[in-house]
XYZ file of C-alpha atoms in Angstrom:
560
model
C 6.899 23.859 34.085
C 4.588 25.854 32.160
C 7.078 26.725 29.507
C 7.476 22.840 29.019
C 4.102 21.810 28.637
C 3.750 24.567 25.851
C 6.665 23.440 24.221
C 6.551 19.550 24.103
C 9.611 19.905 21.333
C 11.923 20.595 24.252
C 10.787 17.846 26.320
C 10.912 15.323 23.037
C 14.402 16.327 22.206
C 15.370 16.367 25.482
C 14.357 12.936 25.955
C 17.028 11.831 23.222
C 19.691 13.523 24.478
C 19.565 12.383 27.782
C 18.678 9.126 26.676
C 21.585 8.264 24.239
C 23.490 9.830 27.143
C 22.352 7.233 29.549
C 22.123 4.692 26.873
C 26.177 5.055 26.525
C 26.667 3.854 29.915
C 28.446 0.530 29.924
C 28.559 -2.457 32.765
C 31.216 -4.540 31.249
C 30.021 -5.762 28.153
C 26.729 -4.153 28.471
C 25.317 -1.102 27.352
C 21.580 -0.321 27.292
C 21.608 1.390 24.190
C 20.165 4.614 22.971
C 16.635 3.285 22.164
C 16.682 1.760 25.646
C 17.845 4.920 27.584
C 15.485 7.046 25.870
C 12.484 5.025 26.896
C 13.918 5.070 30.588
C 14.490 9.098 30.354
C 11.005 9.618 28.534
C 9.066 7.451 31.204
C 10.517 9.442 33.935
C 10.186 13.119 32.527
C 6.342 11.852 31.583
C 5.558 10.946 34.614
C 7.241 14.108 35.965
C 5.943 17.050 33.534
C 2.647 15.307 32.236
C 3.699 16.179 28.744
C 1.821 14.435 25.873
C 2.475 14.598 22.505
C 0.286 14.873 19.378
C -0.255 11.056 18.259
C 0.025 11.785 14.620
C 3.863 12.171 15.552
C 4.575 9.011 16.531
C 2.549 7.722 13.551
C 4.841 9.358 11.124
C 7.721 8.800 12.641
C 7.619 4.879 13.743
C 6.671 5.042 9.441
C 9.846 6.266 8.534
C 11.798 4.049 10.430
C 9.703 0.658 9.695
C 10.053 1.477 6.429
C 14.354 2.406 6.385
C 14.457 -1.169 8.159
C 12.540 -2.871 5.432
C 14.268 -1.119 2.776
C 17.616 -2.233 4.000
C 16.805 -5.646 5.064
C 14.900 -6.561 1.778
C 17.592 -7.295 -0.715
C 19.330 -10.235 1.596
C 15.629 -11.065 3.180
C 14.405 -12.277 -0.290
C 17.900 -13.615 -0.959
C 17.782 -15.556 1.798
C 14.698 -17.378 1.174
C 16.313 -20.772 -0.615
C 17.528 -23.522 0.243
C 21.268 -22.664 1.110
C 19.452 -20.771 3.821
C 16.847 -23.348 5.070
C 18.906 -24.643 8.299
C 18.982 -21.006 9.829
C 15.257 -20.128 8.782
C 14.688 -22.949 10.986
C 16.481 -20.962 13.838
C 13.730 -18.018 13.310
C 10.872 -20.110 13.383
C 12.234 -21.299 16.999
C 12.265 -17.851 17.887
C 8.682 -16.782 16.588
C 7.182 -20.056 17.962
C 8.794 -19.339 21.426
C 8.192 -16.069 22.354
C 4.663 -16.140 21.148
C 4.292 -18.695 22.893
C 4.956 -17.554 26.062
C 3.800 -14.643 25.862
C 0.160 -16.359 24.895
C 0.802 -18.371 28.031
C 2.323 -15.899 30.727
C -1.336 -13.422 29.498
C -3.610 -16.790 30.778
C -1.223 -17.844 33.690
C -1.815 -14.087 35.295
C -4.088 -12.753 33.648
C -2.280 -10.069 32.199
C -3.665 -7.277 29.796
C -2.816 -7.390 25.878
C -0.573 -4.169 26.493
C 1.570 -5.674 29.296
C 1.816 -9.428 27.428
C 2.915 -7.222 24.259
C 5.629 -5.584 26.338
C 6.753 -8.512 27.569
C 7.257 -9.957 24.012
C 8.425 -6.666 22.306
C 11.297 -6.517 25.740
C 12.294 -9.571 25.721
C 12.528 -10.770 22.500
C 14.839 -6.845 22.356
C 12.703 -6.112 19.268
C 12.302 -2.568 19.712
C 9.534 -2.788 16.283
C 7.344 -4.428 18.225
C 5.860 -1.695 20.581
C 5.011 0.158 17.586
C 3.284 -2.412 15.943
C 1.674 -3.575 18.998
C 0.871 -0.372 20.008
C -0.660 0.846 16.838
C -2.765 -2.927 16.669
C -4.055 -2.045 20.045
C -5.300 0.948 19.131
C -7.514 -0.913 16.303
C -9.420 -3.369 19.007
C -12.984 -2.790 19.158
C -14.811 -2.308 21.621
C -12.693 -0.339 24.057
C -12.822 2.991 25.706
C -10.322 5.929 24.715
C -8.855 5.188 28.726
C -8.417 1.580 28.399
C -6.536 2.211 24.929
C -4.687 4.414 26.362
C -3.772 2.424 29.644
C -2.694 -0.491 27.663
C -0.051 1.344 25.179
C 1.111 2.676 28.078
C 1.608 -1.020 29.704
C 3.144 -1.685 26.090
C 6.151 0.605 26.921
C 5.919 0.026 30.743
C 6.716 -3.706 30.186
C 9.276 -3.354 27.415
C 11.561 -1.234 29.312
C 11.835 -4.073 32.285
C 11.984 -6.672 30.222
C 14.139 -5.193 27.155
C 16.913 -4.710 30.302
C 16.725 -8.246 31.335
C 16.536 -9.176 27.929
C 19.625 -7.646 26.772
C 21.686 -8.361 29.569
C 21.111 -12.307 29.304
C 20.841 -12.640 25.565
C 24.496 -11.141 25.263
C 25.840 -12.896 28.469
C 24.338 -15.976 27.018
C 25.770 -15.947 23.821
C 29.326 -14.506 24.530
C 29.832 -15.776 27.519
C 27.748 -18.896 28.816
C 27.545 -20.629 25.268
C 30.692 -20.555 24.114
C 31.312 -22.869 27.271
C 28.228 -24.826 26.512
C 29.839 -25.729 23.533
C 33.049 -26.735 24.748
C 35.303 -24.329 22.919
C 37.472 -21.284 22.976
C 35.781 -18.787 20.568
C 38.439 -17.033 19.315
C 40.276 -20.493 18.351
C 37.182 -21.845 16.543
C 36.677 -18.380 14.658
C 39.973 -18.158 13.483
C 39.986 -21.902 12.269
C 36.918 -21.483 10.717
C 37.977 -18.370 8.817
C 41.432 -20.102 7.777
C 39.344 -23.119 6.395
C 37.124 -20.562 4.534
C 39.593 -18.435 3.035
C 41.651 -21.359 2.157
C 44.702 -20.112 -0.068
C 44.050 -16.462 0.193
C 45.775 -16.881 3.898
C 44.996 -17.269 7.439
C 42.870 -15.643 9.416
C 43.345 -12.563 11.057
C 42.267 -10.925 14.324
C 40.195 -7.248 14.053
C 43.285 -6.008 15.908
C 45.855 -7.873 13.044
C 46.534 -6.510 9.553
C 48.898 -8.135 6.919
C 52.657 -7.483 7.563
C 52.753 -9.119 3.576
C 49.862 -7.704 1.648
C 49.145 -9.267 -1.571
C 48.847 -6.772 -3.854
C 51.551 -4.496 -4.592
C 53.644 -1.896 -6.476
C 57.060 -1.685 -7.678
C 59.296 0.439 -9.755
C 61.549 -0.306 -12.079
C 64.898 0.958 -14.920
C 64.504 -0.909 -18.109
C 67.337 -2.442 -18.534
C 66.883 -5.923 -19.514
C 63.086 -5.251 -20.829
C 64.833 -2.698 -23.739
C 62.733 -3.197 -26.943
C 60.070 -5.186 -25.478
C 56.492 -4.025 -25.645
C 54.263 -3.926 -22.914
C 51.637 -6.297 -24.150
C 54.428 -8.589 -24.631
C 55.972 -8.268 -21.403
C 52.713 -8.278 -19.027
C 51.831 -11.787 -21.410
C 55.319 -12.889 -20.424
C 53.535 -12.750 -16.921
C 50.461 -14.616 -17.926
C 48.754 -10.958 -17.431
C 49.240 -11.365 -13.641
C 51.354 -7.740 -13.726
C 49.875 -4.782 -15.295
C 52.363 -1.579 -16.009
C 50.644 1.336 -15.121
C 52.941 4.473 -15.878
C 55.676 4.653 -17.677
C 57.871 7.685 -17.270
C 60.607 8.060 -20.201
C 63.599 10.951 -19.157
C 61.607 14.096 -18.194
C 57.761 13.386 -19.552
C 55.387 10.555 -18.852
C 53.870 8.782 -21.521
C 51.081 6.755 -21.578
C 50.961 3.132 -21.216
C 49.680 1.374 -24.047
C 49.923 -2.849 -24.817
C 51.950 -0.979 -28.213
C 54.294 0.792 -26.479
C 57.634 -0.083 -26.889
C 59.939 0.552 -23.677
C 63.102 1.914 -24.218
C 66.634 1.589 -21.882
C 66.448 3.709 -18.898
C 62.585 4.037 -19.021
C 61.075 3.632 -15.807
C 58.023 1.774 -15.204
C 55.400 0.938 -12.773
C 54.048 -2.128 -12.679
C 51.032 -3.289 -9.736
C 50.148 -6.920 -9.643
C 50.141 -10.018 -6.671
C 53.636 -10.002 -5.089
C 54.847 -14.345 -5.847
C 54.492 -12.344 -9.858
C 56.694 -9.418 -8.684
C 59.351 -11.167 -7.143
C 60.913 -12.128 -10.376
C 59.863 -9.163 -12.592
C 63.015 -7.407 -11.487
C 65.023 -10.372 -13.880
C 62.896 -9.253 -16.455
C 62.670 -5.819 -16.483
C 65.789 -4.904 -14.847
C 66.607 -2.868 -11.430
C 64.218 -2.144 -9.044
C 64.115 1.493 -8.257
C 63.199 3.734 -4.942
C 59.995 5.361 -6.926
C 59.251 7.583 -9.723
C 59.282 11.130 -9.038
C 55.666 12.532 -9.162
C 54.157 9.668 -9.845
C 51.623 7.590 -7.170
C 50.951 4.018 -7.190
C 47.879 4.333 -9.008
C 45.567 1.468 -7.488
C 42.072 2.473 -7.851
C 38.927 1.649 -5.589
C 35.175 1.233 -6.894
C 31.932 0.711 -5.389
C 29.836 -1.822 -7.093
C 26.595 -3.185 -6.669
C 25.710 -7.012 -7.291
C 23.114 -7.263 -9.826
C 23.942 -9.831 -12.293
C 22.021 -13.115 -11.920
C 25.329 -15.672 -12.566
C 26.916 -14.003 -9.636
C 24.274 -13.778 -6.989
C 23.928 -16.512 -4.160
C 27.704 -17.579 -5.547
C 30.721 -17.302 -2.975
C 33.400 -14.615 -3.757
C 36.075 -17.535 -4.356
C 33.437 -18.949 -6.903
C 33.094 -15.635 -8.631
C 37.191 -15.390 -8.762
C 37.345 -18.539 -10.366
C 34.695 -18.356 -12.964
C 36.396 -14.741 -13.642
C 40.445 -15.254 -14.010
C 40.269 -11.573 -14.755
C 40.221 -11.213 -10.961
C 43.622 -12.805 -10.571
C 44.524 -12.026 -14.224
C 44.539 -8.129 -13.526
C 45.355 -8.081 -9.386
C 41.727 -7.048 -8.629
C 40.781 -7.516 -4.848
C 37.499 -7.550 -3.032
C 38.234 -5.565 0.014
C 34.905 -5.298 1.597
C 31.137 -6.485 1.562
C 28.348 -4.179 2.662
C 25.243 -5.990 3.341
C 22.652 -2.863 3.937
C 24.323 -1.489 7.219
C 26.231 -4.568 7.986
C 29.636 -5.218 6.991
C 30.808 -8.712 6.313
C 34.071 -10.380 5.860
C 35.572 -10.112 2.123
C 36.509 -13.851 2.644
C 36.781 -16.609 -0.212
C 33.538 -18.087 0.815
C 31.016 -15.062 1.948
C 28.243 -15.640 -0.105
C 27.408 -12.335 -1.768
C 23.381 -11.859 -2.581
C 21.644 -9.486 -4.761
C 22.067 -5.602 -3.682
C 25.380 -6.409 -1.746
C 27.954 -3.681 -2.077
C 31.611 -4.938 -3.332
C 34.268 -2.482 -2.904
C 36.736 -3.751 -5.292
C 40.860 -2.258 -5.509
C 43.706 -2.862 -7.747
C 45.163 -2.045 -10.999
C 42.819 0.653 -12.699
C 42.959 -0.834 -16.082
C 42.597 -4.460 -14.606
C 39.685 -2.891 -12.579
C 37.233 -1.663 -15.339
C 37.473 -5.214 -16.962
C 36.353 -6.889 -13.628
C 33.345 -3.910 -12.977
C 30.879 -4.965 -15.885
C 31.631 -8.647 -14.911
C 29.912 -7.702 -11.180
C 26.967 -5.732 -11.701
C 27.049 -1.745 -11.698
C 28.452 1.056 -9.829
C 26.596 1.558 -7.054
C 24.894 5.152 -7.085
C 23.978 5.949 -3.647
C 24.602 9.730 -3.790
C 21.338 11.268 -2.999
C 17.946 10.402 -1.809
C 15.560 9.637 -4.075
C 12.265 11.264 -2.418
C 10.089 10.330 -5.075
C 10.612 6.214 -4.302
C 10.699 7.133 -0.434
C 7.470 8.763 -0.573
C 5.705 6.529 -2.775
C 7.128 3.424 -0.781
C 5.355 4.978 2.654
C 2.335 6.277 1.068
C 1.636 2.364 -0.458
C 2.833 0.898 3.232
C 0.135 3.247 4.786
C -2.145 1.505 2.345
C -1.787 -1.863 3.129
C -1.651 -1.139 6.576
C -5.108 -0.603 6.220
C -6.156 -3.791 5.332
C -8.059 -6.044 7.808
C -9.052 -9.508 7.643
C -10.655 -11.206 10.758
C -9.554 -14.528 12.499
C -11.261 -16.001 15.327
C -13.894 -13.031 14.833
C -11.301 -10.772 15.907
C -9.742 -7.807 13.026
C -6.431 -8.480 12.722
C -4.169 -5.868 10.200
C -1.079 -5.054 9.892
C -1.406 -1.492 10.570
C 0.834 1.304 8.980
C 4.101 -0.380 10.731
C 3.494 -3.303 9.364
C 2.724 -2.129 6.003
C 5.373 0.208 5.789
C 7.467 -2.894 6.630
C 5.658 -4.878 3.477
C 6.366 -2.190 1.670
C 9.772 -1.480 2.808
C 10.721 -5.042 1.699
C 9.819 -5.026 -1.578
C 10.869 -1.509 -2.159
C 14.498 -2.530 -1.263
C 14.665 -5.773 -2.633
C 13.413 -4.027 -5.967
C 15.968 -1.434 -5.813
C 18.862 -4.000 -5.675
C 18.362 -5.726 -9.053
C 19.275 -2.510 -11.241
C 20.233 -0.079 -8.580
C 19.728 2.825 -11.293
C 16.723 3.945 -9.015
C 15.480 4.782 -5.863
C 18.714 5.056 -4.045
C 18.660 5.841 -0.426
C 22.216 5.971 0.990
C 22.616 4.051 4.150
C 24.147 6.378 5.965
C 20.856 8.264 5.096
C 18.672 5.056 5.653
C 20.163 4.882 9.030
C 19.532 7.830 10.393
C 16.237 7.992 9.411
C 15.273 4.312 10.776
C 17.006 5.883 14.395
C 15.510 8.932 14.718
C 12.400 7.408 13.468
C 12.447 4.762 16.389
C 13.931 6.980 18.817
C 11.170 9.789 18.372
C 8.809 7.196 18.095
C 10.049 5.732 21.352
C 10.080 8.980 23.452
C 6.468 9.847 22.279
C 5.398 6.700 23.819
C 7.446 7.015 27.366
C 6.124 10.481 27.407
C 2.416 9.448 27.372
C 3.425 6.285 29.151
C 4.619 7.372 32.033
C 1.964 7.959 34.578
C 0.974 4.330 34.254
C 4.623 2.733 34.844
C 4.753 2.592 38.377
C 1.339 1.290 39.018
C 1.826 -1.525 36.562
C 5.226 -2.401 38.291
C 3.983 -2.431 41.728
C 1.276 -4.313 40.410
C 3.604 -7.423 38.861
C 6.839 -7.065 40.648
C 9.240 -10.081 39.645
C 7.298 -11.210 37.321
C 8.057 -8.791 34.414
C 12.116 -9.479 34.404
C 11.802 -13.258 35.223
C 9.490 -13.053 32.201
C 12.128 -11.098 29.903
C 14.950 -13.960 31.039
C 12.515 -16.682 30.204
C 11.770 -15.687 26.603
C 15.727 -15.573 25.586
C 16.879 -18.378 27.422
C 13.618 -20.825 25.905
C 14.374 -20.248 22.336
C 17.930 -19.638 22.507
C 18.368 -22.880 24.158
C 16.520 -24.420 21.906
C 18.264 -22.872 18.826
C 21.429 -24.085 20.828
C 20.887 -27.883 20.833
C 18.795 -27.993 17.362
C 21.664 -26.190 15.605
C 24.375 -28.093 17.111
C 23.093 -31.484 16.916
C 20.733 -31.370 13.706
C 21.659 -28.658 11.585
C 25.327 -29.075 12.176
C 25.987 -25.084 11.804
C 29.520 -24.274 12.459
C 29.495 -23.277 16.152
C 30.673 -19.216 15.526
C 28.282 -18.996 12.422
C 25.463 -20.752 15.592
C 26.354 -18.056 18.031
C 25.794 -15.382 15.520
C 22.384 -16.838 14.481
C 21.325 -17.164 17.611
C 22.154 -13.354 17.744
C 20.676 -12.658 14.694
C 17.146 -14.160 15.397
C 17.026 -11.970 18.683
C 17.624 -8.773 16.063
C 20.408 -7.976 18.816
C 23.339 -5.858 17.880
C 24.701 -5.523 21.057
C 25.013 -9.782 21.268
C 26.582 -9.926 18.087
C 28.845 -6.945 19.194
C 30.295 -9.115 22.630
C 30.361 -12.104 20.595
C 32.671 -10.701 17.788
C 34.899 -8.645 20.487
C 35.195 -11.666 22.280
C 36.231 -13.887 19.098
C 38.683 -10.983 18.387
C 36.941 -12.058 14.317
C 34.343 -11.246 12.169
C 33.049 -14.479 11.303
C 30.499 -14.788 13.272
C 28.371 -12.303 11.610
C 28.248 -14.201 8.548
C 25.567 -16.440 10.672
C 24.299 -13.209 12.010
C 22.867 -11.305 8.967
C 20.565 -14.130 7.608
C 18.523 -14.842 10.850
C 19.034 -10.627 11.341
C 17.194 -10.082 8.514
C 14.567 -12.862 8.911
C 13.775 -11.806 12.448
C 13.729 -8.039 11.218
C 10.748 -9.036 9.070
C 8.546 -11.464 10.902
C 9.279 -10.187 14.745
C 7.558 -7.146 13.661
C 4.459 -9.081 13.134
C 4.365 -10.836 16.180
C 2.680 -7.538 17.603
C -0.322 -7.672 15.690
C -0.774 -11.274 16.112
C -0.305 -11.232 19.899
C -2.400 -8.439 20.244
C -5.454 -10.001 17.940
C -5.072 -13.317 19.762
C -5.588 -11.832 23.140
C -7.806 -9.265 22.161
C -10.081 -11.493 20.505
C-alpha cells in the first residue's frame, strides 16, 4: 500500500486499464464504455487506497480534451447554424430545456446539494463534459470551505456514475428498441427506403453487411483493332468523355497516353470509366483482352478538404451536377469524414465546410475534379503551435466572470477551451493550409484527456460515494431514467408530428442531442444502414457545444 500512495501514476494508469477492461463488457446491446468503467474502477480503488492526485492534473488534462472536442465539432457546429438546420436545433433546445430543468427541480424537491444535482444532469443526460465543467464551476463558488468543495465534486462523480448507467441503458433501449415501435415501423425497411429515395439513380440501398456485386466504375482492356488510326482525344470524345484511356502499351514498351496519340493495330489499351460506357467500347476499339502484362488498373484515390464557398451546405448530387466533370471523367465520392464521424457518400449528404471527401477514379479525370472541391487535405502532423495557442486563449476566457442573480457565473477553463476549441476548428476548415491536427491524433487526445480527467476525479471521489448513495437510494437512477425519457419523448412527438423529420434521420437526432455514441451505435446495427447518422451528427455537434455549459449554469443557479 505504501508503494501506491507514493506512486499515484500506478494507481491512475491502473484505473484505465481496468476500466476500459470493464468498460468492454457487453449485456446485449449494452456496453458501459471506457469512460464509464473507469469512473466505476477509480471510485472503488479511491475509496480503497486513499490515493489523491495533484489537481493541476486534472486541470490540464480535462483542457486537452475540451478543447480536441471543440476543435472537431466546430467546422459542422458553425455549419449547422442556418436554416436547413433549424428543425433539429429545435431538437437540442428540448434537450437543454429538459434536463436543466429537472435537474433545477429534483435540487428543490430533495433538497439536494449543487454537486449531486450536477451529477445527476452530467449522468443522465451521458454527457461525460459535464463533470468537468461542473466540477471546475464548483470549485469557483464563494463562500465555501476547502471540505464542502471538496465533498460536492466528489457528489459530482458519485451521481454521474449511477445515473450515466441508467442513462445509457434507457437512452439506447429507447431509441433502438422501444421507438422504432412507437413509430410503427420496421427500421431497417424505412432506412433502406429512405436511402434508395436519397440516392435516387446512383442505386439502391445497401446493408453495412452488402457491397455491390456490379460496381460502377470500372476497367477494361483492350487490342486495337477497329480503333486503328484513331486518336485518343478523338476516341474518348466519341464517348462524350465518359471513358478515359489510361495506358497504352504498344508491342514491348508503354507509351504514354496523350489526347495526340495516335493508336496503332494491335496496341493495347486501358481504358477506366462507368460500366453502361464500357459495354459498347469493345465495338469501338476492338477485342477485349484478359489484362496487360505489368500494367495495374491505375484508379487513383485523394483526400480533399471542402473549402470552396459554391460547394459548401450543397448535396453531393448537387455538386455532381453543377460539375459534369464528375461523370465526365468517372470520378466517385467514396466517403465523407465529418471530424471523427463517417457519413454516407450518398447523392444527397449535405457536405459542410471542413468535411473530408475521399474521391477515386481515373487519375487524369481526378486532378480536374480536385481544384473544383477545395484542397488536399494536409493532416500529416500536429501543428503544436495552433494547439498551444488555441488552449492558452481557452484558459483565458475561462477566466472571465460575469454575475447573474448576484451569483459569478464563468465558464471556467473547460468551457473556454471549448469556446476556443470551436472557433479554432471551424477556422482551420476554410483553408486547411494550417493548424492541422489529424483526427486520429485529435482523438486520442480528447480520450485520454477525459479518461485521465475522469480517474482523477473517482480517485478523490471515492470516500464520499457510498455515503451519498446510502443517503438517496432510488432516487439517483429513477432520476437518470427521468431525464432521457422527458426530452426524448418530447423530441419524439415534436419531430414526428411538427417537424416532419424522416423517422431514421429522428432516431438519430434524438441520439445525437444525448451526445450518445453507443445509441447511435444499436440504432445503426439494428437498421443494418448508415442513414441514420446523417440526423445524428447535426444535433451531435450542437449538444457537444451547449451540454457542456449546462454545468456552469446549473451550478451558478443553485449556488446562487
Amino acid at each position: 500500500m505504501g508503494v501506491i500512495r507514493d506512486h499515484p501514476e500506478l494507481v491512475l494508469f491502473l484505473c484505465l486499464a481496468l476500466g476500459y477492461l470493464v468498460g468492454k463488457l457487453r449485456v446485449g446491446p449494452i456496453t458501459l464504455g471506457g469512460i464509464c468503467g473507469t469512473l466505476i474502477v477509480s471510485l472503488l480503488l479511491g475509496a480503497w487506497t486513499g490515493v489523491e492526485i495533484d489537481a493541476d492534473v486534472k486541470t490540464v488534462f480535462f483542457a486537452l480534451f475540451i478543447f480536441s472536442l471543440g476543435y472537431m465539432a466546430g467546422p459542422q457546429f458553425f455549419a449547422h447554424l442556418n436554416r436547413r438546420s433549424l428543425r433539429f436545433f429545435a431538437l437540442c433546445a428540448i434537450e437543454l430545456v429538459c434536463v436543466l430543468a429537472i435537474a433545477i427541480g429534483l435540487a428543490r424537491a430533495f433538497d439536494l446539494d449543487v454537486g449531486t444535482a450536477a451529477g445527476i444532469l452530467a449522468g443522465a443526460a451521458t454527457e461525460s463534459a459535464v463533470v468537468g465543467t461542473a466540477t471546475e464551476a464548483i470549485g469557483k463558488l464563494p463562500g465555501l470551505t476547502a471540505d464542502q468543495i471538496a465533498d460536492y465534486q466528489g457528489h459530482v462523480a458519485t451521481a454521474y456514475t449511477v445515473c450515466y448507467l441508467f442513462g445509457l441503458i434507457t437512452v439506447v433501449l429507447y431509441t433502438s428498441q422501444i421507438m422504432p415501435m412507437l413509430l410503427r415501423i420496421d427500421l431497417r425497411d424505412a432506412s433502406r427506403a429512405l436511402w434508395e429515395r436519397m440516392r435516387g439513380a446512383d442505386g439502391g440501398g445497401l446493408g453495412e453487411d452488402e457491397r455491390e456485386a456490379l460496381p460502377g466504375l470500372v476497367g477494361r482492356t483492350y487490342l486495337v483493332t477497329h480503333a486503328d488510326g484513331r486518336s485518343i482525344g478523338e476516341l474518348e470524345a466519341s464517348f462524350d468523355e465518359r471513358i478515359t484511356v489510361e495506358a497504352v502499351r504498344r508491342g514491348s514498351r508503354d507509351v504514354r497516353p496523350a489526347p495526340d496519340l495516335e493508336l496503332l493495330l494491335s496496341d493495347l489499351v486501358l481504358v477506366v470509366g462507368r460500366r453502361r460506357n464500357m459495354i459498347g467500347a469493345g465495338r469501338v476499339i476492338g477485342p477485349e483482352t484478359a489484362g496487360i502484362p505489368g500494367v495495374d488498373t491505375p484508379l487513383a484515390s485523394a483526400e480533399i478538404a471542402v473549402t470552396r464557398s459554391d460547394v459548401v451546405g450543397r448535396s453531393i448530387g448537387d455538386v455532381q451536377g453543377a460539375h459534369p466533370m464528375f461523370m465526365d471523367n468517372g470520378v466517385y465520392v467514396t466517403e465523407v469524414v465529418r471530424g471523427d464521424l463517417h457519413l454516407p457518400a450518398t447523392s444527397d449528404t449535405v457536405l459542410a465546410r471542413g468535411d473530408v471527401l475521399t474521391l477515386v477514379g481515373a487519375r487524369s479525370g481526378l486532378a480536374k475534379v480536385v481544384a473544383r472541391i477545395g484542397t488536399v487535405a494536409r493532416n500529416d502532423a500536429t501543428d503544436f503551435v495552433y494547439l498551444g495557442i488555441g488552449i492558452a486563449l481557452g484558459s483565458l476566457i475561462g477566466q472571465l466572470s460575469v454575475r447573474i442573480g448576484g451569483a459569478p457565473l464563468s465558464l471556467g477553463t473547460g468551457g473556454g477551451c471549448l469556446v476556443s476549441g470551436l472557433l479554432f476548428g471551424w477556422f482551420r476548415s476554410r483553408s486547411q493550409t494550417f493548424g492541422a491536427f489529424p483526427p486520429q491524433a485529435a482523438t486520442t487526445i480528447k480520450d485520454m484527456g477525459l479518461a485521465v480527467f475522469i480517474a482523477c476525479t473517482g480517485l478523490v471521489s471515492g470516500p464520499q460515494a457510498w455515503p451519498l448513495l446510502k443517503q438517496y437510494g432510488a432516487l439517483l437512477p429513477l432520476a437518470g431514467i427521468a431525464m432521457v425519457l422527458v426530452p426524448a419523448s418530447l423530441s419524439l412527438i415534436v419531430g414526428h408530428k411538427l417537424l416532419r423529420i424522416e423517422k431514421p434521420l429522428l432516431l438519430g437526432a434524438i441520439a445525437g442531442q444525448q451526445c450518445s455514441t453507443p445509441a447511435i451505435t444499436a440504432i445503426t446495427q439494428s437498421a443494418q444502414s448508415s442513414v441514420p447518422m446523417l440526423g445524428y451528427t447535426i444535433t451531435y455537434a450542437l449538444s457537444n457545444f451547449l451540454l457542456p455549459l449546462t454545468g456552469p449554469i446549473l451550478v451558478g443557479i443553485l449556488g446562487g
